Amino acid sequence: MYALITGASSGIGREIAVQLAEKKTNLILVARRIDRLNELKETLTIKYGIDVVVKQFDISKQENCHALHEEVKSYRPELVINNAGFGRVGPFDQIPLEDEINMLELNVLSLHTLTKLFIGSMEKGVILNVASMAAFLPTPLLATYAASKAYVLSFSRAIDYEQRKEKTGIRVLALCPGPVRTEFGIVAKASKLSLPGMEADRCARIAIKGITRKKPKIIPGFSMKVLQFILRFIPTSVILAISYKVQNKRK
Ligand SMILES: NC(=O)c1ccc[n+]([C@@H]2O[C@H](COP(=O)([O-])OP(=O)(O)OC[C@H]3O[C@@H](n4cnc5c(N)ncnc54)[C@H](OP(=O)(O)O)[C@@H]3O)[C@@H](O)[C@H]2O)c1
């Protein structure tokens, strides 16, 4: 069985790759930094004797999503993890438009396209789309990112429902982590995490458990589960004020 992971060169994607390799799953690893993917491939093939295929693609470009799908569909992956994504912290009027467009191309459009292509070619299996806790709340100073992840969550939940109703054998799950210690903060130009973060290996372990149990919405960590529950009862005006304060600390 092959699992495809986008954004496997770092953070959550890399940790999921390592833990799936421990379970003897063959891997297709995708990212732009090919040197990191090759290093990981060498480690995992030697340690676990699995097959690891690496693919260097900038999947924020639509044509690369199509090329990636063409190149890997013969492996018939039964697990596709749309994990690659990034954020940008700061006031909306100060973040360059091209950075935000690129974020939307990666977080929304490439995830949408890859979900469409793999749902069309998979016979059975799971697509895990990586959203965020930010998907549950409008987030000042992280506005575009939070909105992109709200798309991922809403889209995945709806498609998963269709797939269940139609008994296709395919599930589309959403992973919604709170802060995780990865390179995310550096890429987002944040000085620190908004809240104390969990380690990426723990997040990956919970994600894999959620995949096994086919949970439509996977929220790693007890405190984040509680937060998501409480958010339902708090007026949006209060959520906006609190999240502005929290994000302002990491600008
Ligand atoms: N860390 C958090 O606090 C947190 C919380 C909630 C959700 N998330 C989500 O979790 C996912 C993984 O993030 P992370 O925290 O693990 O961050 P990370 O360490 O920065 O990893 C991001 C991964 O995405 C890849 N990537 C970025 N742009 C790409 C592109 N254009 N084409 C192909 N690959 C690309 C990067 O590889 P290359 O640079 O080599 O291409 C890297 O492997 C993201 O969707 C993020 O939004 C993170």
CSV table of C-alpha atoms and ligand atoms in Angstrom, one decimal:
chain,number,residue,atom,x,y,z
A,1,MET,CA,0.0,0.0,0.0
A,2,TYR,CA,1.3,3.5,-0.9
A,3,ALA,CA,0.6,6.7,0.9
A,4,LEU,CA,1.2,10.1,-0.8
A,5,ILE,CA,2.1,13.0,1.4
A,6,THR,CA,2.5,16.6,0.2
A,7,GLY,CA,4.8,18.8,2.3
A,8,ALA,CA,6.8,15.8,3.5
A,9,SER,CA,10.2,17.7,3.7
A,10,SER,CA,9.4,19.2,7.1
A,11,GLY,CA,7.1,19.4,10.2
A,12,ILE,CA,3.8,17.4,10.4
A,13,GLY,CA,4.2,15.9,6.9
A,14,ARG,CA,7.6,14.6,7.6
A,15,GLU,CA,6.6,13.1,10.9
A,16,ILE,CA,3.5,11.4,9.4
A,17,ALA,CA,5.9,9.9,6.7
A,18,VAL,CA,8.2,8.5,9.4
A,19,GLN,CA,5.4,7.0,11.4
A,20,LEU,CA,3.7,5.5,8.3
A,21,ALA,CA,7.1,4.0,7.4
A,22,GLU,CA,7.3,2.4,10.8
A,23,LYS,CA,4.0,0.7,9.9
A,24,LYS,CA,5.6,-0.6,6.6
A,25,THR,CA,3.6,1.7,4.4
A,26,ASN,CA,5.3,2.5,1.0
A,27,LEU,CA,5.5,6.3,0.5
A,28,ILE,CA,5.3,8.9,-2.2
A,29,LEU,CA,6.8,12.1,-0.8
A,30,VAL,CA,6.2,15.5,-2.3
A,31,ALA,CA,7.8,18.9,-1.7
A,32,ARG,CA,10.1,21.4,-3.3
A,33,ARG,CA,13.2,20.7,-1.3
A,34,ILE,CA,14.4,17.5,-3.0
A,35,ASP,CA,17.6,17.2,-0.9
A,36,ARG,CA,15.5,16.8,2.2
A,37,LEU,CA,13.2,14.3,0.5
A,38,ASN,CA,16.1,12.2,-0.7
A,39,GLU,CA,17.7,12.2,2.8
A,40,LEU,CA,14.4,11.0,4.3
A,41,LYS,CA,14.0,8.4,1.6
A,42,GLU,CA,17.5,7.0,2.4
A,43,THR,CA,16.8,6.8,6.1
A,44,LEU,CA,13.4,5.2,5.7
A,45,THR,CA,14.3,2.7,3.1
A,46,ILE,CA,17.3,1.5,5.1
A,47,LYS,CA,15.5,1.4,8.4
A,48,TYR,CA,12.2,-0.1,7.3
A,49,GLY,CA,12.8,-1.7,3.9
A,50,ILE,CA,9.9,0.1,2.3
A,51,ASP,CA,9.6,1.7,-1.2
A,52,VAL,CA,9.9,5.5,-1.1
A,53,VAL,CA,9.2,7.5,-4.2
A,54,VAL,CA,10.2,11.2,-4.1
A,55,LYS,CA,8.6,13.9,-6.3
A,56,GLN,CA,9.9,17.4,-6.5
A,57,PHE,CA,7.0,19.7,-7.3
A,58,ASP,CA,5.8,23.2,-6.4
A,59,ILE,CA,2.2,22.2,-6.1
A,60,SER,CA,1.0,25.8,-5.7
A,61,LYS,CA,1.0,25.7,-9.6
A,62,GLN,CA,-2.1,23.9,-10.9
A,63,GLU,CA,-0.2,22.3,-13.8
A,64,ASN,CA,2.1,20.7,-11.3
A,65,CYS,CA,-0.8,19.1,-9.4
A,66,HIS,CA,-1.9,17.5,-12.7
A,67,ALA,CA,1.6,16.4,-13.5
A,68,LEU,CA,2.1,14.9,-10.0
A,69,HIS,CA,-1.2,13.0,-10.3
A,70,GLU,CA,-0.2,11.6,-13.7
A,71,GLU,CA,3.2,10.5,-12.4
A,72,VAL,CA,2.0,8.7,-9.3
A,73,LYS,CA,-1.5,7.3,-10.1
A,74,SER,CA,0.0,4.0,-11.3
A,75,TYR,CA,1.1,3.4,-7.7
A,76,ARG,CA,-2.6,3.4,-6.7
A,77,PRO,CA,-2.1,5.3,-3.4
A,78,GLU,CA,-4.8,4.4,-0.8
A,79,LEU,CA,-3.9,7.3,1.4
A,80,VAL,CA,-3.4,10.8,0.1
A,81,ILE,CA,-2.4,13.5,2.6
A,82,ASN,CA,-2.8,17.0,1.4
A,83,ASN,CA,-0.6,18.6,4.0
A,84,ALA,CA,1.5,21.2,2.2
A,85,GLY,CA,0.5,24.7,3.3
A,86,PHE,CA,1.7,27.9,4.8
A,87,GLY,CA,0.5,31.0,6.6
A,88,ARG,CA,1.5,34.6,7.0
A,89,VAL,CA,1.0,36.6,10.2
A,90,GLY,CA,0.4,40.3,10.0
A,91,PRO,CA,-2.1,43.1,9.2
A,92,PHE,CA,-4.0,42.4,5.9
A,93,ASP,CA,-3.1,45.8,4.5
A,94,GLN,CA,0.6,45.1,5.0
A,95,ILE,CA,1.0,41.6,3.6
A,96,PRO,CA,1.9,41.6,-0.1
A,97,LEU,CA,-0.9,40.5,-2.4
A,98,GLU,CA,1.3,38.0,-4.3
A,99,ASP,CA,2.1,36.2,-1.0
A,100,GLU,CA,-1.6,35.8,-0.2
A,101,ILE,CA,-2.4,34.7,-3.7
A,102,ASN,CA,0.3,32.1,-3.5
A,103,MET,CA,-1.1,31.0,-0.1
A,104,LEU,CA,-4.5,30.5,-1.6
A,105,GLU,CA,-3.1,28.7,-4.6
A,106,LEU,CA,-1.4,26.2,-2.3
A,107,ASN,CA,-3.8,25.9,0.7
A,108,VAL,CA,-7.0,26.0,-1.3
A,109,LEU,CA,-6.6,25.4,-5.0
A,110,SER,CA,-3.9,22.7,-5.0
A,111,LEU,CA,-5.7,20.9,-2.2
A,112,HIS,CA,-8.9,21.2,-4.1
A,113,THR,CA,-7.4,19.9,-7.4
A,114,LEU,CA,-5.5,17.0,-5.8
A,115,THR,CA,-8.7,16.0,-3.9
A,116,LYS,CA,-10.6,16.0,-7.2
A,117,LEU,CA,-7.9,14.1,-9.2
A,118,PHE,CA,-7.4,11.4,-6.5
A,119,ILE,CA,-11.0,10.9,-5.7
A,120,GLY,CA,-11.5,10.3,-9.4
A,121,SER,CA,-8.7,7.7,-9.6
A,122,MET,CA,-8.8,6.0,-6.2
A,123,GLU,CA,-10.8,2.8,-5.9
A,124,LYS,CA,-10.9,3.0,-2.1
A,125,GLY,CA,-9.0,4.7,0.7
A,126,VAL,CA,-8.6,8.0,2.6
A,127,ILE,CA,-7.8,11.5,1.6
A,128,LEU,CA,-6.6,13.5,4.6
A,129,ASN,CA,-6.8,17.3,4.2
A,130,VAL,CA,-4.8,19.3,6.7
A,131,ALA,CA,-6.9,22.3,7.9
A,132,SER,CA,-6.2,24.0,11.3
A,133,MET,CA,-7.9,25.1,14.5
A,134,ALA,CA,-7.9,28.5,12.7
A,135,ALA,CA,-10.6,27.0,10.4
A,136,PHE,CA,-13.1,27.4,13.3
A,137,LEU,CA,-12.6,31.1,13.9
A,138,PRO,CA,-12.1,34.3,11.9
A,139,THR,CA,-8.6,35.3,12.9
A,140,PRO,CA,-7.4,38.9,12.7
A,141,LEU,CA,-3.7,39.2,11.8
A,142,LEU,CA,-3.9,35.7,10.2
A,143,ALA,CA,-7.0,36.5,8.2
A,144,THR,CA,-6.2,34.9,4.8
A,145,TYR,CA,-4.7,31.8,6.3
A,146,ALA,CA,-7.7,31.2,8.6
A,147,ALA,CA,-10.1,31.7,5.8
A,148,SER,CA,-8.2,29.3,3.6
A,149,LYS,CA,-8.3,26.6,6.3
A,150,ALA,CA,-12.1,27.3,6.8
A,151,TYR,CA,-12.4,26.3,3.1
A,152,VAL,CA,-10.4,23.1,3.7
A,153,LEU,CA,-12.6,22.1,6.6
A,154,SER,CA,-16.0,22.9,5.1
A,155,PHE,CA,-15.0,21.3,1.7
A,156,SER,CA,-13.7,18.1,3.3
A,157,ARG,CA,-16.6,17.6,5.7
A,158,ALA,CA,-19.1,18.0,2.8
A,159,ILE,CA,-17.3,15.7,0.4
A,160,ASP,CA,-16.8,13.1,3.1
A,161,TYR,CA,-20.6,13.1,3.7
A,162,GLU,CA,-21.2,12.6,0.0
A,163,GLN,CA,-18.8,9.7,-0.1
A,164,ARG,CA,-20.3,8.0,2.9
A,165,LYS,CA,-23.8,8.4,1.6
A,166,GLU,CA,-22.7,7.0,-1.8
A,167,LYS,CA,-20.7,4.2,-0.1
A,168,THR,CA,-17.8,4.8,-2.5
A,169,GLY,CA,-15.2,3.3,-0.1
A,170,ILE,CA,-13.4,6.7,-0.1
A,171,ARG,CA,-13.3,9.0,2.9
A,172,VAL,CA,-12.2,12.6,3.0
A,173,LEU,CA,-11.0,13.5,6.5
A,174,ALA,CA,-9.9,16.9,7.9
A,175,LEU,CA,-7.0,17.3,10.4
A,176,CYS,CA,-7.3,20.5,12.5
A,177,PRO,CA,-4.2,21.0,14.6
A,178,GLY,CA,-3.7,23.9,17.0
A,179,PRO,CA,-0.1,25.3,17.2
A,180,VAL,CA,2.5,22.7,16.4
A,181,ARG,CA,6.3,23.1,16.6
A,182,THR,CA,7.4,23.1,13.0
A,183,GLU,CA,8.9,25.5,10.4
A,184,PHE,CA,5.4,27.0,10.1
A,185,GLY,CA,6.2,30.0,12.3
A,186,ILE,CA,9.4,30.9,10.4
A,187,VAL,CA,7.6,30.7,7.0
A,188,ALA,CA,4.7,32.7,8.5
A,189,LYS,CA,7.2,35.4,9.7
A,190,ALA,CA,5.8,35.0,13.2
A,191,SER,CA,8.1,35.7,16.1
A,192,LYS,CA,6.7,32.8,18.1
A,193,LEU,CA,3.7,30.4,18.3
A,194,SER,CA,0.4,31.9,19.3
A,195,LEU,CA,0.0,29.3,22.1
A,196,PRO,CA,2.3,26.6,23.5
A,197,GLY,CA,2.6,24.2,20.6
A,198,MET,CA,2.6,20.4,20.5
A,199,GLU,CA,5.4,18.4,19.0
A,200,ALA,CA,5.0,17.4,15.4
A,201,ASP,CA,5.5,13.7,16.2
A,202,ARG,CA,2.5,13.8,18.6
A,203,CYS,CA,0.4,15.5,16.1
A,204,ALA,CA,1.3,12.9,13.5
A,205,ARG,CA,0.5,10.0,15.8
A,206,ILE,CA,-3.0,11.5,16.5
A,207,ALA,CA,-3.5,12.1,12.8
A,208,ILE,CA,-2.7,8.5,11.9
A,209,LYS,CA,-5.0,7.2,14.7
A,210,GLY,CA,-7.7,9.4,13.3
A,211,ILE,CA,-7.2,8.0,9.8
A,212,THR,CA,-7.4,4.4,11.1
A,213,ARG,CA,-10.6,5.3,12.9
A,214,LYS,CA,-11.9,7.3,9.9
A,215,LYS,CA,-12.8,10.3,12.1
A,216,PRO,CA,-14.2,13.0,9.8
A,217,LYS,CA,-12.6,15.8,11.9
A,218,ILE,CA,-9.4,15.1,13.8
A,219,ILE,CA,-8.4,17.6,16.4
A,220,PRO,CA,-5.1,16.8,18.1
A,221,GLY,CA,-4.9,17.5,21.8
A,222,PHE,CA,-7.4,17.7,24.7
A,223,SER,CA,-7.1,21.4,25.1
A,224,MET,CA,-7.8,22.1,21.4
A,225,LYS,CA,-10.9,19.8,21.6
A,226,VAL,CA,-12.1,21.7,24.6
A,227,LEU,CA,-11.4,25.0,22.8
A,228,GLN,CA,-13.3,23.9,19.7
A,229,PHE,CA,-16.3,23.0,21.9
A,230,ILE,CA,-16.3,26.3,23.8
A,231,LEU,CA,-16.0,28.3,20.6
A,232,ARG,CA,-19.5,27.3,19.7
A,233,PHE,CA,-20.9,29.3,22.6
A,234,ILE,CA,-18.8,32.5,22.3
A,235,PRO,CA,-20.0,35.4,20.3
A,236,THR,CA,-17.9,36.2,17.2
A,237,SER,CA,-17.1,39.7,18.5
A,238,VAL,CA,-15.4,38.1,21.6
A,239,ILE,CA,-13.6,35.6,19.5
A,240,LEU,CA,-12.3,38.3,17.2
A,241,ALA,CA,-11.0,40.4,20.2
A,242,ILE,CA,-9.3,37.4,21.8
A,243,SER,CA,-7.7,36.1,18.6
A,244,TYR,CA,-6.5,39.6,17.7
A,245,LYS,CA,-4.7,39.7,21.1
A,246,VAL,CA,-3.2,36.3,20.7
A,247,GLN,CA,-1.9,36.9,17.2
A,248,ASN,CA,-0.7,40.3,18.0
A,249,LYS,CA,1.9,38.7,20.4
A,250,ARG,CA,3.5,36.8,17.5
A,251,LYS,CA,3.7,39.5,14.9
B,1,LIG,N1,2.5,24.2,12.7
B,1,LIG,C1,1.3,24.6,13.0
B,1,LIG,O1,1.2,25.3,14.1
B,1,LIG,C2,0.1,24.3,12.2
B,1,LIG,C3,-1.2,24.4,12.8
B,1,LIG,C4,-2.3,24.0,12.1
B,1,LIG,C5,-2.2,23.6,10.8
B,1,LIG,N2,-0.9,23.5,10.2
B,1,LIG,C6,-0.9,23.0,8.8
B,1,LIG,O2,-0.1,21.9,8.8
B,1,LIG,C7,0.4,21.8,7.4
B,1,LIG,C8,1.9,21.4,7.5
B,1,LIG,O3,2.6,22.6,8.1
B,1,LIG,P1,3.8,22.4,9.1
B,1,LIG,O4,3.4,23.1,10.4
B,1,LIG,O5,4.4,21.1,9.1
B,1,LIG,O6,4.8,23.5,8.4
B,1,LIG,P2,6.2,23.3,7.7
B,1,LIG,O7,7.2,22.7,8.6
B,1,LIG,O8,6.6,24.7,7.2
B,1,LIG,O9,6.0,22.3,6.5
B,1,LIG,C9,5.3,22.7,5.3
B,1,LIG,C10,5.5,21.7,4.2
B,1,LIG,O10,4.9,22.2,3.0
B,1,LIG,C11,5.8,22.1,1.9
B,1,LIG,N3,5.4,23.1,1.0
B,1,LIG,C12,5.3,24.5,1.2
B,1,LIG,N4,5.0,25.1,0.0
B,1,LIG,C13,5.0,24.1,-0.9
B,1,LIG,C14,4.7,24.1,-2.4
B,1,LIG,N5,4.5,25.3,-3.0
B,1,LIG,N6,4.8,22.9,-3.0
B,1,LIG,C15,5.1,21.8,-2.4
B,1,LIG,N7,5.3,21.7,-1.1
B,1,LIG,C16,5.2,22.9,-0.3
B,1,LIG,C17,7.1,22.4,2.6
B,1,LIG,O11,8.2,21.8,1.8
B,1,LIG,P3,9.1,22.6,0.8
B,1,LIG,O12,9.4,24.0,1.4
B,1,LIG,O13,10.3,21.7,0.7
B,1,LIG,O14,8.4,22.7,-0.5
B,1,LIG,C18,7.0,21.6,3.9
B,1,LIG,O15,7.3,20.2,3.6
B,1,LIG,C19,0.1,23.1,6.7
B,1,LIG,O16,-1.0,22.9,5.9
B,1,LIG,C20,-0.2,24.0,7.8
B,1,LIG,O17,-1.1,25.0,7.4
B,1,LIG,C21,0.2,23.8,10.9
